[in-house]
């Protein structure tokens, strides 16, 4: 069992773009093996919060703390690759591997790197490619894969690093509900297999991953948070999927817009440590 | 007439050195769609010339310093999102060009041949230039050895690269400074107006023959070298201006390869 210290912790994040407040008073923690789903409407600040958590932007105020040496696997929403860059899918995946070296500028390190050929540990690649059903794509140019294939490739690239924290930015965007369920089941297996924490962003306000430990509903501040309701408990969904649908779940929001700031803005912190 | 005069030797060494340093930078300029950035740095090199003439300092070193300064300025201005980067580059390119031309025109006792800066003048290559080209070649070799996959990852997606632990800003700044150095030194050989072509044409031509980034790098170095060799020969025997002759040959390579489908 890993220690209970969080992989990532954000405290009282406020962020402004110019005069416009995009995030106010957001705090959250993600522990090892925990799945946190961040949902919210467009413009709620989900992407901004994600970038702050990843250290890509510095918040106007508040702090984020990563576990020391945290290894993050990040799956961006989409990626644009210029057609002039000749690159196979396999090469793209291998580039995601750490070259057995961390960024360091010591003379000894630079010297070593100058004369060593970068050694990739590619043993995990074929296994992950098989699990995500992308092995037939490996030799294709990366620019020629379809949108759904690209999402699996991006997920593979995040996983190949054997991350402690997996950050997925809208992983099921444009995927049908059957595909979503499959992907969610796979992600749940990953959690147990790698023991990593998972932070997932979704713009779907009602359908979330079944095994999510915590759903955070964001609209500039955290409106509410809680556990998703199992699909099996929802009669409507049960008829829709004949009761067989594993992996997805519904989330019930316990707030309304007029009161949410007062009643739920502060409750999320208490719930984050359960499970 | 001796058939191989010594100035041709300088031109040849300088030109080949330039081809070998331009191609590695050129592939990333093409992949990252930064050709306008190269053009801006080239225009600002002319500002360096006029400042050098005005202050009566060493021209090469002044051009190098001014280019580095402008590159550094562009890098930092680029993080303000008020203006799109091509607007910003356009403003910098043409304001520095205009400013340079004004400074030149103010110096009545200086007669300079603007043409030689615009289109290159291989006769003006000195040993200092050759030495500087060699130094930059060495810097680029070290930089690429250390940061080749970092550069590729930044090209793919800067945010992903940063999350994965690449020092994105530092690598980008170093790349831009090397680019500025290369452009400042290539001015004498191909001239301000044609510098960008030496960066992008061999790389674009090499795309047709490459199925991996490394292959594209090597092939573009080969094509750049051939272009310089053939261009200098053409320029010498047909008495054509050197820069345009080199670019002409490179363009012929590009057009020939255009008929081939990219793998």
Short mmCIF file of C-alpha atoms in Angstrom, two decimals:
data_model
loop_
_atom_site.label_atom_id
_atom_site.label_comp_id
_atom_site.label_asym_id
_atom_site.label_seq_id
_atom_site.Cartn_x
_atom_site.Cartn_y
_atom_site.Cartn_z
CA UNK A 1 0.00 0.00 0.00
CA UNK A 2 1.29 3.41 -0.86
CA UNK A 3 1.51 6.23 1.59
CA UNK A 4 -1.54 8.34 1.96
CA UNK A 5 0.14 11.56 0.93
CA UNK A 6 -1.55 13.09 -2.09
CA UNK A 7 0.09 13.00 -5.53
CA UNK A 8 -1.06 16.48 -6.19
CA UNK A 9 -2.66 19.06 -3.99
CA UNK A 10 -4.13 22.42 -4.89
CA UNK A 11 -5.02 24.93 -2.24
CA UNK A 12 -7.26 27.98 -2.67
CA UNK A 13 -6.56 28.48 -6.34
CA UNK A 14 -7.71 31.78 -7.77
CA UNK A 15 -7.03 32.69 -11.34
CA UNK A 16 -7.79 35.71 -13.51
CA UNK A 17 -7.29 36.39 -17.18
CA UNK A 18 -7.06 40.15 -17.23
CA UNK A 19 -10.01 41.33 -15.17
CA UNK A 20 -12.02 38.19 -15.64
CA UNK A 21 -12.01 35.70 -12.81
CA UNK A 22 -11.95 32.17 -14.17
CA UNK A 23 -11.30 30.23 -10.99
CA UNK A 24 -11.96 31.14 -7.43
CA UNK A 25 -11.17 29.29 -4.26
CA UNK A 26 -10.59 25.87 -5.77
CA UNK A 27 -8.91 23.24 -3.66
CA UNK A 28 -8.47 19.58 -4.43
CA UNK A 29 -6.32 16.56 -3.75
CA UNK A 30 -5.64 13.43 -5.73
CA UNK A 31 -4.30 10.36 -3.98
CA UNK A 32 -2.68 7.25 -5.44
CA UNK A 33 -5.26 4.89 -6.99
CA UNK A 34 -7.94 7.54 -6.75
CA UNK A 35 -10.04 8.55 -9.73
CA UNK A 36 -11.24 12.13 -9.78
CA UNK A 37 -13.54 13.34 -12.53
CA UNK A 38 -13.77 17.06 -13.15
CA UNK A 39 -16.96 18.10 -14.89
CA UNK A 40 -18.45 21.44 -15.74
CA UNK A 41 -20.02 23.42 -18.57
CA UNK A 42 -18.02 25.15 -21.29
CA UNK A 43 -16.11 28.11 -19.91
CA UNK A 44 -16.20 26.72 -16.38
CA UNK A 45 -12.43 26.90 -16.10
CA UNK A 46 -11.76 23.16 -16.42
CA UNK A 47 -8.89 23.56 -18.86
CA UNK A 48 -7.40 26.39 -16.85
CA UNK A 49 -7.54 24.35 -13.66
CA UNK A 50 -5.95 21.42 -15.47
CA UNK A 51 -3.11 23.61 -16.74
CA UNK A 52 -2.55 24.98 -13.26
CA UNK A 53 -2.45 21.48 -11.79
CA UNK A 54 0.01 20.40 -14.48
CA UNK A 55 2.20 23.40 -13.77
CA UNK A 56 1.70 24.89 -17.24
CA UNK A 57 0.37 28.16 -15.90
CA UNK A 58 0.93 29.84 -12.57
CA UNK A 59 -2.30 30.75 -10.77
CA UNK A 60 -2.94 34.35 -9.75
CA UNK A 61 -3.01 33.14 -6.17
CA UNK A 62 -3.06 29.84 -4.33
CA UNK A 63 -0.61 26.97 -4.39
CA UNK A 64 -0.23 23.65 -6.09
CA UNK A 65 2.03 21.00 -4.72
CA UNK A 66 3.23 17.91 -6.55
CA UNK A 67 4.59 14.87 -4.83
CA UNK A 68 8.35 14.99 -5.19
CA UNK A 69 9.45 13.70 -8.60
CA UNK A 70 5.86 13.04 -9.64
CA UNK A 71 5.70 11.22 -12.97
CA UNK A 72 2.65 12.47 -14.87
CA UNK A 73 1.17 10.86 -17.95
CA UNK A 74 -0.82 13.51 -19.77
CA UNK A 75 -3.34 12.92 -22.51
CA UNK A 76 -4.09 16.26 -24.19
CA UNK A 77 -7.45 16.89 -25.77
CA UNK A 78 -6.07 17.00 -29.27
CA UNK A 79 -2.79 17.40 -30.99
CA UNK A 80 -1.94 19.03 -34.30
CA UNK A 81 1.07 17.68 -36.13
CA UNK A 82 2.35 19.42 -39.23
CA UNK A 83 2.34 17.21 -42.31
CA UNK A 84 5.95 18.11 -43.05
CA UNK A 85 7.11 16.15 -40.00
CA UNK A 86 7.72 12.54 -41.05
CA UNK A 87 6.80 10.46 -38.03
CA UNK A 88 5.32 7.04 -37.50
CA UNK A 89 2.89 6.28 -34.70
CA UNK A 90 5.51 4.03 -33.12
CA UNK A 91 8.09 6.80 -33.06
CA UNK A 92 5.53 9.16 -31.59
CA UNK A 93 4.89 6.72 -28.76
CA UNK A 94 8.57 6.06 -28.13
CA UNK A 95 9.24 9.78 -27.86
CA UNK A 96 7.00 9.78 -24.81
CA UNK A 97 9.39 7.55 -22.93
CA UNK A 98 11.81 9.09 -20.57
CA UNK A 99 15.33 8.56 -21.81
CA UNK A 100 16.40 7.10 -18.49
CA UNK A 101 17.51 10.57 -17.63
CA UNK A 102 15.93 13.45 -15.88
CA UNK A 103 16.55 17.01 -16.92
CA UNK A 104 19.82 18.03 -15.42
CA UNK A 105 22.52 20.37 -16.49
CA UNK A 106 25.51 19.00 -14.61
CA UNK A 107 28.63 18.76 -16.79
CA UNK A 108 28.93 15.06 -16.08
CA UNK A 109 25.39 14.48 -17.18
CA UNK A 110 25.79 16.49 -20.38
CA UNK A 111 28.99 14.64 -21.16
CA UNK A 112 27.29 11.31 -20.62
CA UNK A 113 24.37 12.27 -22.80
CA UNK A 114 26.63 13.51 -25.58
CA UNK A 115 28.20 10.13 -26.05
CA UNK A 116 25.47 7.71 -25.20
CA UNK A 117 22.77 6.66 -27.57
CA UNK A 118 19.42 7.22 -25.93
CA UNK A 119 18.23 3.94 -24.56
CA UNK A 120 14.52 3.43 -24.72
CA UNK A 121 12.77 0.85 -22.66
CA UNK A 122 10.18 -0.16 -25.21
CA UNK A 123 9.04 -3.40 -23.61
CA UNK A 124 5.81 -1.83 -22.46
CA UNK A 125 4.97 -0.48 -25.89
CA UNK A 126 3.71 -3.62 -27.59
CA UNK A 127 1.64 -4.61 -24.59
CA UNK A 128 -0.08 -1.24 -24.34
CA UNK A 129 -0.53 -1.06 -28.11
CA UNK A 130 -2.25 -4.41 -28.01
CA UNK A 131 -4.51 -3.48 -25.11
CA UNK A 132 -5.60 -0.33 -26.87
CA UNK A 133 -5.87 -2.06 -30.22
CA UNK A 134 -3.47 0.21 -32.05
CA UNK A 135 -0.73 -2.23 -32.98
CA UNK A 136 -1.85 -2.22 -36.62
CA UNK A 137 -1.26 1.56 -36.68
CA UNK A 138 2.30 1.55 -35.42
CA UNK A 139 4.00 1.93 -38.79
CA UNK A 140 1.55 4.49 -40.18
CA UNK A 141 2.32 8.19 -40.37
CA UNK A 142 0.82 9.86 -37.31
CA UNK A 143 -0.97 12.44 -39.46
CA UNK A 144 -3.07 9.78 -41.16
CA UNK A 145 -4.89 8.22 -38.22
CA UNK A 146 -8.53 8.95 -37.47
CA UNK A 147 -9.76 10.97 -34.51
CA UNK A 148 -10.72 7.94 -32.43
CA UNK A 149 -7.43 6.22 -33.20
CA UNK A 150 -5.56 9.37 -32.22
CA UNK A 151 -7.25 9.37 -28.82
CA UNK A 152 -6.11 5.80 -28.18
CA UNK A 153 -2.61 6.71 -29.34
CA UNK A 154 -2.49 9.68 -26.99
CA UNK A 155 -3.67 7.49 -24.12
CA UNK A 156 -0.99 4.95 -25.00
CA UNK A 157 1.65 7.65 -24.95
CA UNK A 158 0.53 8.76 -21.49
CA UNK A 159 0.58 5.17 -20.21
CA UNK A 160 3.89 4.14 -21.67
CA UNK A 161 5.64 6.30 -19.08
CA UNK A 162 4.15 4.17 -16.30
CA UNK A 163 2.82 7.31 -14.65
CA UNK A 164 1.94 7.79 -11.01
CA UNK A 165 -0.71 10.27 -12.05
CA UNK A 166 -2.66 10.02 -15.27
CA UNK A 167 -4.28 13.23 -16.46
CA UNK A 168 -6.88 12.82 -19.19
CA UNK A 169 -8.37 15.87 -20.89
CA UNK A 170 -11.75 14.84 -22.28
CA UNK A 171 -10.71 11.29 -23.14
CA UNK A 172 -14.13 10.26 -24.43
CA UNK A 173 -14.78 13.31 -26.56
CA UNK A 174 -16.51 12.21 -29.74
CA UNK A 175 -16.65 8.58 -28.64
CA UNK A 176 -20.04 6.84 -28.62
CA UNK A 177 -21.47 5.51 -25.36
CA UNK A 178 -20.36 1.95 -26.07
CA UNK A 179 -16.82 3.17 -26.72
CA UNK A 180 -16.96 5.30 -23.59
CA UNK A 181 -17.93 2.32 -21.47
CA UNK A 182 -15.05 0.28 -22.90
CA UNK A 183 -12.57 3.06 -22.37
CA UNK A 184 -13.75 3.61 -18.80
CA UNK A 185 -13.40 -0.07 -18.03
CA UNK A 186 -9.91 0.01 -19.43
CA UNK A 187 -9.02 3.07 -17.37
CA UNK A 188 -10.31 1.33 -14.25
CA UNK A 189 -8.05 -1.64 -14.99
CA UNK A 190 -5.13 0.73 -15.47
CA UNK A 191 -5.71 2.20 -12.06
CA UNK A 192 -5.31 -1.18 -10.41
CA UNK A 193 -2.55 -2.34 -12.73
CA UNK A 194 -0.33 0.71 -12.33
CA UNK A 195 -1.63 1.93 -9.00
CA UNK A 196 -1.81 5.43 -10.40
CA UNK A 197 -4.12 8.27 -9.54
CA UNK A 198 -6.33 9.50 -12.35
CA UNK A 199 -7.65 12.97 -13.03
CA UNK A 200 -10.16 13.11 -15.82
CA UNK A 201 -11.88 16.11 -17.35
CA UNK A 202 -15.23 15.76 -19.03
CA UNK A 203 -17.72 18.25 -20.39
CA UNK A 204 -20.51 15.69 -20.07
CA UNK A 205 -22.36 16.80 -16.96
CA UNK A 206 -24.32 13.63 -16.29
CA UNK A 207 -22.55 10.55 -17.59
CA UNK A 208 -19.27 9.84 -15.86
CA UNK A 209 -17.06 6.89 -15.26
CA UNK A 210 -18.66 4.42 -12.89
CA UNK A 211 -15.60 3.83 -10.76
CA UNK A 212 -14.91 7.47 -10.18
CA UNK A 213 -14.17 8.00 -6.52
CA UNK A 214 -15.00 11.63 -6.64
CA UNK A 215 -16.80 13.87 -9.08
CA UNK A 216 -16.03 17.57 -8.88
CA UNK A 217 -18.44 19.91 -10.57
CA UNK A 218 -16.67 23.09 -11.50
CA UNK A 219 -18.12 26.38 -12.54
CA UNK A 220 -15.38 28.82 -11.64
CA UNK A 221 -15.63 27.47 -8.14
CA UNK A 222 -16.37 23.91 -7.10
CA UNK A 223 -20.17 23.82 -7.06
CA UNK A 224 -20.56 20.36 -5.67
CA UNK A 225 -18.79 17.09 -5.39
CA UNK A 226 -19.61 13.51 -4.60
CA UNK A 227 -19.80 9.95 -5.80
CA UNK A 228 -21.51 9.03 -9.05
CA UNK A 229 -24.67 7.00 -8.86
CA UNK A 230 -24.39 3.59 -10.35
CA UNK A 231 -26.19 3.12 -13.62
CA UNK A 232 -27.87 0.07 -12.22
CA UNK A 233 -29.69 2.25 -9.73
CA UNK A 234 -31.14 4.42 -12.43
CA UNK A 235 -34.20 2.78 -13.97
CA UNK A 236 -34.07 4.93 -17.08
CA UNK A 237 -30.54 3.92 -17.91
CA UNK A 238 -31.21 0.35 -17.02
CA UNK A 239 -33.86 0.06 -19.69
CA UNK A 240 -31.69 1.94 -22.13
CA UNK A 241 -28.78 -0.44 -21.77
CA UNK A 242 -30.59 -3.56 -20.79
CA UNK A 243 -28.76 -3.53 -17.49
CA UNK A 244 -25.56 -4.71 -19.08
CA UNK A 245 -23.74 -1.46 -19.36
CA UNK A 246 -20.65 -1.58 -17.23
CA UNK A 247 -18.27 1.30 -16.80
CA UNK A 248 -20.40 4.38 -17.02
CA UNK A 249 -22.44 6.00 -14.31
CA UNK A 250 -24.67 8.95 -13.68
CA UNK A 251 -23.84 11.90 -11.56
CA UNK A 252 -26.54 13.80 -9.70
CA UNK A 253 -25.83 17.41 -8.98
CA UNK A 254 -26.87 18.57 -5.55
CA UNK A 255 -26.93 22.26 -6.10
CA UNK A 256 -28.71 24.89 -8.01
CA UNK A 257 -27.20 27.98 -9.45
CA UNK A 258 -28.83 30.50 -7.17
CA UNK A 259 -27.61 28.93 -3.96
CA UNK A 260 -24.66 26.85 -4.91
CA UNK A 261 -22.06 29.33 -3.84
CA UNK A 262 -23.41 29.38 -0.31
CA UNK A 263 -24.36 25.82 0.27
CA UNK A 264 -21.85 23.77 -1.58
CA UNK A 265 -18.84 25.87 -2.24
CA UNK A 266 -17.12 24.58 0.86
CA UNK A 267 -18.23 21.00 1.17
CA UNK A 268 -15.95 19.34 -1.30
CA UNK A 269 -12.87 19.33 0.88
CA UNK A 270 -14.46 17.09 3.49
CA UNK A 271 -15.41 14.46 0.99
CA UNK A 272 -12.13 14.17 -0.78
CA UNK A 273 -10.49 11.86 1.71
CA UNK A 274 -13.06 9.13 1.81
CA UNK A 275 -12.58 5.78 0.17
CA UNK B 1 43.94 33.07 -64.74
CA UNK B 2 44.29 30.38 -62.14
CA UNK B 3 41.26 28.20 -62.27
CA UNK B 4 40.73 28.05 -58.54
CA UNK B 5 41.34 31.43 -56.89
CA UNK B 6 41.74 31.65 -53.13
CA UNK B 7 38.58 33.68 -52.58
CA UNK B 8 36.69 30.71 -53.98
CA UNK B 9 38.23 28.52 -51.32
CA UNK B 10 36.89 30.83 -48.61
CA UNK B 11 33.51 30.91 -50.32
CA UNK B 12 33.49 27.15 -50.61
CA UNK B 13 34.37 26.48 -46.98
CA UNK B 14 31.98 29.17 -45.76
CA UNK B 15 29.20 27.98 -48.03
CA UNK B 16 29.55 24.33 -47.08
CA UNK B 17 29.73 25.19 -43.41
CA UNK B 18 26.62 27.26 -43.78
CA UNK B 19 24.78 24.48 -45.55
CA UNK B 20 25.61 22.11 -42.73
CA UNK B 21 24.37 24.47 -40.02
CA UNK B 22 21.34 25.77 -41.93
CA UNK B 23 19.80 22.37 -42.65
CA UNK B 24 19.41 21.15 -39.04
CA UNK B 25 17.82 24.45 -38.04
CA UNK B 26 15.80 24.47 -41.24
CA UNK B 27 13.98 21.20 -40.56
CA UNK B 28 12.59 22.58 -37.31
CA UNK B 29 11.74 25.91 -38.93
CA UNK B 30 9.67 23.93 -41.43
CA UNK B 31 8.12 21.57 -38.87
CA UNK B 32 7.21 24.40 -36.54
CA UNK B 33 6.07 26.73 -39.36
CA UNK B 34 8.48 29.42 -38.35
CA UNK B 35 9.79 30.52 -41.73
CA UNK B 36 8.54 34.05 -41.17
CA UNK B 37 10.57 34.13 -38.00
CA UNK B 38 13.70 33.46 -40.04
CA UNK B 39 12.79 36.23 -42.45
CA UNK B 40 12.35 38.67 -39.57
CA UNK B 41 15.75 37.85 -38.15
CA UNK B 42 17.26 38.29 -41.59
CA UNK B 43 15.74 41.74 -41.98
CA UNK B 44 17.00 42.74 -38.59
CA UNK B 45 20.50 41.66 -39.61
CA UNK B 46 20.55 44.65 -41.93
CA UNK B 47 19.89 46.85 -38.93
CA UNK B 48 23.01 45.28 -37.45
CA UNK B 49 25.01 46.27 -40.54
CA UNK B 50 23.93 49.89 -40.33
CA UNK B 51 24.60 50.10 -36.60
CA UNK B 52 28.03 48.57 -37.19
CA UNK B 53 28.81 51.15 -39.86
CA UNK B 54 27.51 53.94 -37.66
CA UNK B 55 29.54 52.94 -34.62
CA UNK B 56 32.48 51.80 -36.76
CA UNK B 57 32.60 48.47 -34.96
CA UNK B 58 33.38 45.06 -36.41
CA UNK B 59 30.51 44.40 -38.80
CA UNK B 60 30.19 40.66 -38.32
CA UNK B 61 30.20 40.88 -34.54
CA UNK B 62 27.76 43.79 -34.55
CA UNK B 63 25.37 41.94 -36.84
CA UNK B 64 25.61 38.87 -34.61
CA UNK B 65 24.91 40.91 -31.46
CA UNK B 66 21.96 42.79 -32.95
CA UNK B 67 20.44 39.58 -34.31
CA UNK B 68 20.76 37.86 -30.95
CA UNK B 69 19.14 40.84 -29.26
CA UNK B 70 16.22 40.91 -31.70
CA UNK B 71 15.75 37.14 -31.41
CA UNK B 72 15.67 37.46 -27.65
CA UNK B 73 13.14 40.30 -27.91
CA UNK B 74 10.89 38.31 -30.24
CA UNK B 75 11.02 35.33 -27.91
CA UNK B 76 9.81 37.40 -24.98
CA UNK B 77 7.32 39.53 -26.90
CA UNK B 78 5.85 36.32 -28.26
CA UNK B 79 4.42 35.53 -24.85
CA UNK B 80 2.15 38.56 -24.93
CA UNK B 81 -0.90 37.41 -26.74
CA UNK B 82 -2.24 40.82 -27.69
CA UNK B 83 -0.95 40.54 -31.26
CA UNK B 84 -0.79 37.45 -33.40
CA UNK B 85 2.77 36.34 -33.85
CA UNK B 86 2.89 36.93 -37.59
CA UNK B 87 1.72 40.52 -37.11
CA UNK B 88 4.35 41.00 -34.45
CA UNK B 89 7.04 39.50 -36.67
CA UNK B 90 5.93 41.66 -39.59
CA UNK B 91 6.20 44.79 -37.49
CA UNK B 92 9.64 43.85 -36.24
CA UNK B 93 10.93 42.79 -39.65
CA UNK B 94 9.97 45.95 -41.43
CA UNK B 95 10.57 48.44 -38.66
CA UNK B 96 14.09 47.14 -38.14
CA UNK B 97 14.69 47.18 -41.90
CA UNK B 98 13.41 50.77 -42.17
CA UNK B 99 15.38 51.85 -39.15
CA UNK B 100 18.52 50.26 -40.57
CA UNK B 101 18.09 51.96 -43.94
CA UNK B 102 17.59 55.34 -42.23
CA UNK B 103 20.75 54.96 -40.18
CA UNK B 104 22.67 54.08 -43.35
CA UNK B 105 21.30 57.07 -45.24
CA UNK B 106 22.28 59.43 -42.41
CA UNK B 107 25.94 58.59 -42.83
CA UNK B 108 26.92 60.72 -45.79
CA UNK B 109 30.56 59.77 -45.88
CA UNK B 110 29.85 56.06 -45.98
CA UNK B 111 29.39 54.50 -49.37
CA UNK B 112 28.11 50.99 -49.04
CA UNK B 113 26.93 48.53 -51.58
CA UNK B 114 23.51 47.56 -50.25
CA UNK B 115 23.21 44.91 -52.92
CA UNK B 116 26.00 42.89 -51.38
CA UNK B 117 24.10 42.70 -48.09
CA UNK B 118 20.78 41.97 -49.74
CA UNK B 119 22.04 39.22 -52.03
CA UNK B 120 25.35 38.15 -50.53
CA UNK B 121 28.95 38.75 -51.47
CA UNK B 122 31.29 35.81 -51.20
CA UNK B 123 34.29 38.06 -51.80
CA UNK B 124 33.77 39.62 -48.39
CA UNK B 125 34.12 36.39 -46.41
CA UNK B 126 36.96 36.61 -43.90
CA UNK B 127 38.72 34.15 -41.69
CA UNK B 128 36.70 35.47 -38.75
CA UNK B 129 33.53 34.45 -40.56
CA UNK B 130 34.83 30.96 -41.16
CA UNK B 131 35.87 30.65 -37.55
CA UNK B 132 32.44 31.82 -36.35
CA UNK B 133 30.65 29.41 -38.68
CA UNK B 134 32.73 26.56 -37.30
CA UNK B 135 31.96 27.62 -33.72
CA UNK B 136 28.24 27.74 -34.39
CA UNK B 137 28.43 24.40 -36.13
CA UNK B 138 29.94 22.97 -32.97
CA UNK B 139 27.30 24.62 -30.77
CA UNK B 140 24.51 23.26 -32.94
CA UNK B 141 26.00 19.77 -32.91
CA UNK B 142 26.14 19.78 -29.10
CA UNK B 143 22.69 21.30 -28.76
CA UNK B 144 21.12 18.72 -31.08
CA UNK B 145 22.91 15.86 -29.39
CA UNK B 146 21.49 16.93 -26.05
CA UNK B 147 18.05 18.07 -27.07
CA UNK B 148 17.05 16.26 -30.27
CA UNK B 149 14.09 14.40 -28.74
CA UNK B 150 13.18 17.43 -26.63
CA UNK B 151 12.97 19.49 -29.81
CA UNK B 152 10.84 16.83 -31.47
CA UNK B 153 8.51 16.70 -28.48
CA UNK B 154 8.20 20.48 -28.42
CA UNK B 155 7.36 20.39 -32.11
CA UNK B 156 4.67 17.79 -31.49
CA UNK B 157 3.02 19.60 -28.60
CA UNK B 158 4.77 22.07 -26.26
CA UNK B 159 2.36 21.49 -23.37
CA UNK B 160 2.74 17.73 -23.52
CA UNK B 161 6.51 18.18 -23.69
CA UNK B 162 6.50 20.39 -20.62
CA UNK B 163 4.34 18.00 -18.60
CA UNK B 164 6.72 15.23 -19.59
CA UNK B 165 9.61 17.18 -18.11
CA UNK B 166 11.17 19.08 -21.02
CA UNK B 167 12.45 22.56 -20.14
CA UNK B 168 10.42 23.94 -23.05
CA UNK B 169 11.21 27.64 -22.75
CA UNK B 170 14.92 27.13 -22.26
CA UNK B 171 15.24 24.81 -25.26
CA UNK B 172 13.15 27.13 -27.42
CA UNK B 173 15.23 30.14 -26.48
CA UNK B 174 18.47 28.30 -27.20
CA UNK B 175 17.12 27.21 -30.57
CA UNK B 176 16.09 30.75 -31.48
CA UNK B 177 19.47 32.15 -30.50
CA UNK B 178 21.26 29.57 -32.64
CA UNK B 179 18.95 30.47 -35.50
CA UNK B 180 19.80 34.16 -35.08
CA UNK B 181 23.52 33.36 -35.09
CA UNK B 182 23.22 31.28 -38.23
CA UNK B 183 21.23 33.94 -40.04
CA UNK B 184 23.64 36.71 -39.07
CA UNK B 185 26.55 34.73 -40.50
CA UNK B 186 24.82 33.58 -43.64
CA UNK B 187 24.19 37.14 -44.74
CA UNK B 188 27.51 37.45 -46.50
CA UNK B 189 26.98 34.30 -48.47
CA UNK B 190 23.34 34.37 -49.54
CA UNK B 191 22.25 37.82 -48.40
CA UNK B 192 19.46 39.11 -46.19
CA UNK B 193 16.68 38.48 -48.66
CA UNK B 194 17.57 34.87 -49.39
CA UNK B 195 18.62 33.55 -45.98
CA UNK B 196 15.27 31.96 -45.24
CA UNK B 197 15.36 30.00 -48.47
CA UNK B 198 18.54 28.24 -47.36
CA UNK B 199 16.67 27.19 -44.22
CA UNK B 200 13.45 25.98 -45.74
CA UNK B 201 14.02 24.85 -49.32
CA UNK B 202 16.42 21.95 -48.63
CA UNK B 203 14.24 20.82 -45.72
CA UNK B 204 11.05 21.00 -47.77
CA UNK B 205 12.72 19.10 -50.60
CA UNK B 206 14.01 16.45 -48.18
CA UNK B 207 10.49 15.75 -46.92
CA UNK B 208 9.77 13.85 -50.11
CA UNK B 209 12.53 11.37 -49.41
CA UNK B 210 12.07 10.90 -45.67
CA UNK B 211 10.02 8.69 -43.44
CA UNK B 212 11.63 9.69 -40.16
CA UNK B 213 12.80 12.99 -38.66
CA UNK B 214 16.43 11.86 -38.64
CA UNK B 215 16.32 10.89 -42.30
CA UNK B 216 14.87 14.27 -43.18
CA UNK B 217 17.69 15.94 -41.24
CA UNK B 218 20.44 14.03 -43.08
CA UNK B 219 18.87 14.41 -46.50
CA UNK B 220 18.32 18.12 -46.06
CA UNK B 221 21.96 18.51 -45.04
CA UNK B 222 22.95 16.64 -48.18
CA UNK B 223 20.68 18.72 -50.42
CA UNK B 224 21.88 21.97 -48.85
CA UNK B 225 25.49 20.95 -49.38
CA UNK B 226 24.85 20.05 -53.01
CA UNK B 227 22.98 23.31 -53.57
CA UNK B 228 25.87 25.35 -52.22
CA UNK B 229 28.46 23.41 -54.23
CA UNK B 230 26.57 23.58 -57.49
CA UNK B 231 25.42 27.13 -56.83
CA UNK B 232 28.95 28.39 -56.23
CA UNK B 233 30.16 26.60 -59.35
CA UNK B 234 27.34 28.05 -61.40
CA UNK B 235 27.99 31.48 -59.96
CA UNK B 236 31.72 31.27 -60.73
CA UNK B 237 31.51 29.99 -64.28
CA UNK B 238 28.39 31.80 -65.43
CA UNK B 239 29.25 34.96 -63.51
CA UNK B 240 25.97 35.02 -61.58
CA UNK B 241 25.39 36.46 -58.11
CA UNK B 242 26.20 33.71 -55.61
CA UNK B 243 23.18 33.80 -53.29
CA UNK B 244 20.59 33.63 -56.05
CA UNK B 245 22.57 30.88 -57.80
CA UNK B 246 22.54 28.74 -54.64
CA UNK B 247 18.83 29.31 -54.10
CA UNK B 248 18.15 28.52 -57.76
CA UNK B 249 19.85 25.14 -57.46
CA UNK B 250 18.02 24.37 -54.21
CA UNK B 251 14.72 25.24 -55.88
CA UNK B 252 15.53 22.94 -58.79
CA UNK B 253 16.06 20.10 -56.29
CA UNK B 254 12.76 20.95 -54.64
CA UNK B 255 10.88 20.98 -57.95
CA UNK B 256 12.45 17.72 -59.08
CA UNK B 257 11.46 16.05 -55.83
CA UNK B 258 7.99 17.54 -55.95
CA UNK B 259 7.10 14.98 -58.58
CA UNK B 260 7.83 12.25 -56.08
CA UNK B 261 5.19 11.32 -53.55
CA UNK B 262 6.16 11.66 -49.89
CA UNK B 263 6.49 8.27 -48.16
#
